[in-house]
Amino acid sequence: MTTFTLADLETIVARRAEADPGESWTAKLVAGGQGKAAKKLGEEAIETVMAAVRQDRENLVYESADLLYHLMVVLKIADIPLQAVMQELERRTAQTGLSEKASRQDP
């Protein structure tokens, strides 16, 4: 079991975002703006889905890591702390997923 957390990743992303874009992929993504980072997030999401559909466990783990990393970069650019996402997840656990989804549907 690892002790590495998404909060650790958030800290690393924040630190690397300040680096020279010529030396850091994170800094390069941040310098490219939200559009570039979001496009990369979308690509990683597709690759994650493809690994899941193929039932390729090893690649699913690899692509999931890429997906989480790129999500953290997108959140960093948007100045949305991980804690805000975690609070939203906590709020949603107060009800079932079906109840939460039903509350968002148009009548």
PDB file of C-alpha atoms in Angstrom:
ATOM      1  CA  MET A   1       0.000   0.000   0.000  1.00  0.00           C
ATOM      2  CA  THR A   2       1.310   3.421  -0.901  1.00  0.00           C
ATOM      3  CA  THR A   3       1.112   6.514   1.233  1.00  0.00           C
ATOM      4  CA  PHE A   4       1.134   8.759  -1.852  1.00  0.00           C
ATOM      5  CA  THR A   5      -2.076  10.811  -2.103  1.00  0.00           C
ATOM      6  CA  LEU A   6      -3.785  13.123  -4.553  1.00  0.00           C
ATOM      7  CA  ALA A   7      -2.867  15.925  -2.147  1.00  0.00           C
ATOM      8  CA  ASP A   8       0.785  14.957  -2.662  1.00  0.00           C
ATOM      9  CA  LEU A   9       0.239  15.096  -6.420  1.00  0.00           C
ATOM     10  CA  GLU A  10      -1.422  18.500  -6.090  1.00  0.00           C
ATOM     11  CA  THR A  11       1.654  19.794  -4.241  1.00  0.00           C
ATOM     12  CA  ILE A  12       4.015  18.424  -6.882  1.00  0.00           C
ATOM     13  CA  VAL A  13       1.940  19.890  -9.718  1.00  0.00           C
ATOM     14  CA  ALA A  14       1.918  23.305  -8.007  1.00  0.00           C
ATOM     15  CA  ARG A  15       5.683  23.226  -7.566  1.00  0.00           C
ATOM     16  CA  ARG A  16       6.399  22.057 -11.097  1.00  0.00           C
ATOM     17  CA  ALA A  17       3.986  24.609 -12.564  1.00  0.00           C
ATOM     18  CA  GLU A  18       6.479  27.268 -11.467  1.00  0.00           C
ATOM     19  CA  ALA A  19       9.408  25.626 -13.269  1.00  0.00           C
ATOM     20  CA  ASP A  20      10.889  26.500 -16.650  1.00  0.00           C
ATOM     21  CA  PRO A  21       8.530  25.206 -19.380  1.00  0.00           C
ATOM     22  CA  GLY A  22      11.606  23.957 -21.229  1.00  0.00           C
ATOM     23  CA  GLU A  23      12.397  21.653 -18.330  1.00  0.00           C
ATOM     24  CA  SER A  24       8.985  20.599 -16.997  1.00  0.00           C
ATOM     25  CA  TRP A  25       6.010  19.023 -18.769  1.00  0.00           C
ATOM     26  CA  THR A  26       3.743  20.466 -16.079  1.00  0.00           C
ATOM     27  CA  ALA A  27       5.100  23.972 -16.614  1.00  0.00           C
ATOM     28  CA  LYS A  28       4.753  23.533 -20.382  1.00  0.00           C
ATOM     29  CA  LEU A  29       1.097  22.532 -20.005  1.00  0.00           C
ATOM     30  CA  VAL A  30       0.421  25.453 -17.664  1.00  0.00           C
ATOM     31  CA  ALA A  31       2.149  27.880 -20.044  1.00  0.00           C
ATOM     32  CA  GLY A  32       0.050  26.494 -22.907  1.00  0.00           C
ATOM     33  CA  GLY A  33      -3.125  27.450 -21.067  1.00  0.00           C
ATOM     34  CA  GLN A  34      -6.324  25.710 -20.132  1.00  0.00           C
ATOM     35  CA  GLY A  35      -7.189  24.744 -23.702  1.00  0.00           C
ATOM     36  CA  LYS A  36      -3.995  22.743 -24.182  1.00  0.00           C
ATOM     37  CA  ALA A  37      -4.219  21.139 -20.748  1.00  0.00           C
ATOM     38  CA  ALA A  38      -7.900  20.273 -21.164  1.00  0.00           C
ATOM     39  CA  LYS A  39      -7.250  18.740 -24.582  1.00  0.00           C
ATOM     40  CA  LYS A  40      -4.538  16.552 -23.056  1.00  0.00           C
ATOM     41  CA  LEU A  41      -6.927  15.593 -20.228  1.00  0.00           C
ATOM     42  CA  GLY A  42      -9.484  14.547 -22.830  1.00  0.00           C
ATOM     43  CA  GLU A  43      -6.928  12.435 -24.679  1.00  0.00           C
ATOM     44  CA  GLU A  44      -5.979  10.707 -21.434  1.00  0.00           C
ATOM     45  CA  ALA A  45      -9.649  10.099 -20.615  1.00  0.00           C
ATOM     46  CA  ILE A  46     -10.145   8.390 -23.973  1.00  0.00           C
ATOM     47  CA  GLU A  47      -7.036   6.253 -23.463  1.00  0.00           C
ATOM     48  CA  THR A  48      -8.292   5.286 -20.002  1.00  0.00           C
ATOM     49  CA  VAL A  49     -11.686   4.280 -21.399  1.00  0.00           C
ATOM     50  CA  MET A  50     -10.042   2.263 -24.163  1.00  0.00           C
ATOM     51  CA  ALA A  51      -7.918   0.367 -21.637  1.00  0.00           C
ATOM     52  CA  ALA A  52     -11.019  -0.349 -19.555  1.00  0.00           C
ATOM     53  CA  VAL A  53     -12.999  -1.602 -22.545  1.00  0.00           C
ATOM     54  CA  ARG A  54     -10.098  -3.863 -23.555  1.00  0.00           C
ATOM     55  CA  GLN A  55      -9.943  -5.078 -19.944  1.00  0.00           C
ATOM     56  CA  ASP A  56      -6.215  -4.302 -19.994  1.00  0.00           C
ATOM     57  CA  ARG A  57      -5.528  -3.947 -16.260  1.00  0.00           C
ATOM     58  CA  GLU A  58      -1.893  -2.894 -16.588  1.00  0.00           C
ATOM     59  CA  ASN A  59      -2.641  -0.195 -19.144  1.00  0.00           C
ATOM     60  CA  LEU A  60      -5.732   0.887 -17.212  1.00  0.00           C
ATOM     61  CA  VAL A  61      -3.559   1.575 -14.162  1.00  0.00           C
ATOM     62  CA  TYR A  62      -1.026   3.471 -16.316  1.00  0.00           C
ATOM     63  CA  GLU A  63      -3.655   5.552 -18.131  1.00  0.00           C
ATOM     64  CA  SER A  64      -5.546   6.239 -14.892  1.00  0.00           C
ATOM     65  CA  ALA A  65      -2.373   7.732 -13.439  1.00  0.00           C
ATOM     66  CA  ASP A  66      -2.020   9.941 -16.530  1.00  0.00           C
ATOM     67  CA  LEU A  67      -5.672  10.935 -16.246  1.00  0.00           C
ATOM     68  CA  LEU A  68      -5.396  11.931 -12.582  1.00  0.00           C
ATOM     69  CA  TYR A  69      -2.179  13.866 -13.222  1.00  0.00           C
ATOM     70  CA  HIS A  70      -3.665  15.830 -16.122  1.00  0.00           C
ATOM     71  CA  LEU A  71      -6.832  16.504 -14.102  1.00  0.00           C
ATOM     72  CA  MET A  72      -4.663  17.996 -11.364  1.00  0.00           C
ATOM     73  CA  VAL A  73      -2.976  20.246 -13.950  1.00  0.00           C
ATOM     74  CA  VAL A  74      -6.353  21.424 -15.279  1.00  0.00           C
ATOM     75  CA  LEU A  75      -7.524  22.134 -11.717  1.00  0.00           C
ATOM     76  CA  LYS A  76      -4.282  24.030 -11.026  1.00  0.00           C
ATOM     77  CA  ILE A  77      -4.737  26.246 -14.085  1.00  0.00           C
ATOM     78  CA  ALA A  78      -8.350  26.907 -13.048  1.00  0.00           C
ATOM     79  CA  ASP A  79      -7.169  27.713  -9.508  1.00  0.00           C
ATOM     80  CA  ILE A  80      -9.488  25.066  -8.086  1.00  0.00           C
ATOM     81  CA  PRO A  81      -7.961  23.309  -5.078  1.00  0.00           C
ATOM     82  CA  LEU A  82      -8.341  19.559  -4.748  1.00  0.00           C
ATOM     83  CA  GLN A  83     -10.151  20.245  -1.479  1.00  0.00           C
ATOM     84  CA  ALA A  84     -13.032  21.824  -3.427  1.00  0.00           C
ATOM     85  CA  VAL A  85     -13.452  18.633  -5.447  1.00  0.00           C
ATOM     86  CA  MET A  86     -13.222  16.502  -2.319  1.00  0.00           C
ATOM     87  CA  GLN A  87     -15.883  18.638  -0.612  1.00  0.00           C
ATOM     88  CA  GLU A  88     -18.172  18.122  -3.604  1.00  0.00           C
ATOM     89  CA  LEU A  89     -17.603  14.372  -3.449  1.00  0.00           C
ATOM     90  CA  GLU A  90     -18.331  14.419   0.274  1.00  0.00           C
ATOM     91  CA  ARG A  91     -21.540  16.385  -0.341  1.00  0.00           C
ATOM     92  CA  ARG A  92     -22.650  13.830  -2.896  1.00  0.00           C
ATOM     93  CA  THR A  93     -22.126  10.910  -0.549  1.00  0.00           C
ATOM     94  CA  ALA A  94     -24.892  12.275   1.653  1.00  0.00           C
ATOM     95  CA  GLN A  95     -27.338  10.726  -0.824  1.00  0.00           C
ATOM     96  CA  THR A  96     -27.341   7.816  -3.233  1.00  0.00           C
ATOM     97  CA  GLY A  97     -25.950   8.338  -6.716  1.00  0.00           C
ATOM     98  CA  LEU A  98     -29.364   7.707  -8.235  1.00  0.00           C
ATOM     99  CA  SER A  99     -30.983  10.316  -5.983  1.00  0.00           C
ATOM    100  CA  GLU A 100     -28.271  12.852  -6.793  1.00  0.00           C
ATOM    101  CA  LYS A 101     -28.631  12.217 -10.522  1.00  0.00           C
ATOM    102  CA  ALA A 102     -32.429  12.483 -10.340  1.00  0.00           C
ATOM    103  CA  SER A 103     -32.155  15.853  -8.616  1.00  0.00           C
ATOM    104  CA  ARG A 104     -30.216  17.207 -11.642  1.00  0.00           C
ATOM    105  CA  GLN A 105     -32.639  16.031 -14.343  1.00  0.00           C
ATOM    106  CA  ASP A 106     -35.084  18.350 -16.028  1.00  0.00           C
ATOM    107  CA  PRO A 107     -38.755  17.625 -15.242  1.00  0.00           C
TER     108      PRO A 107
END
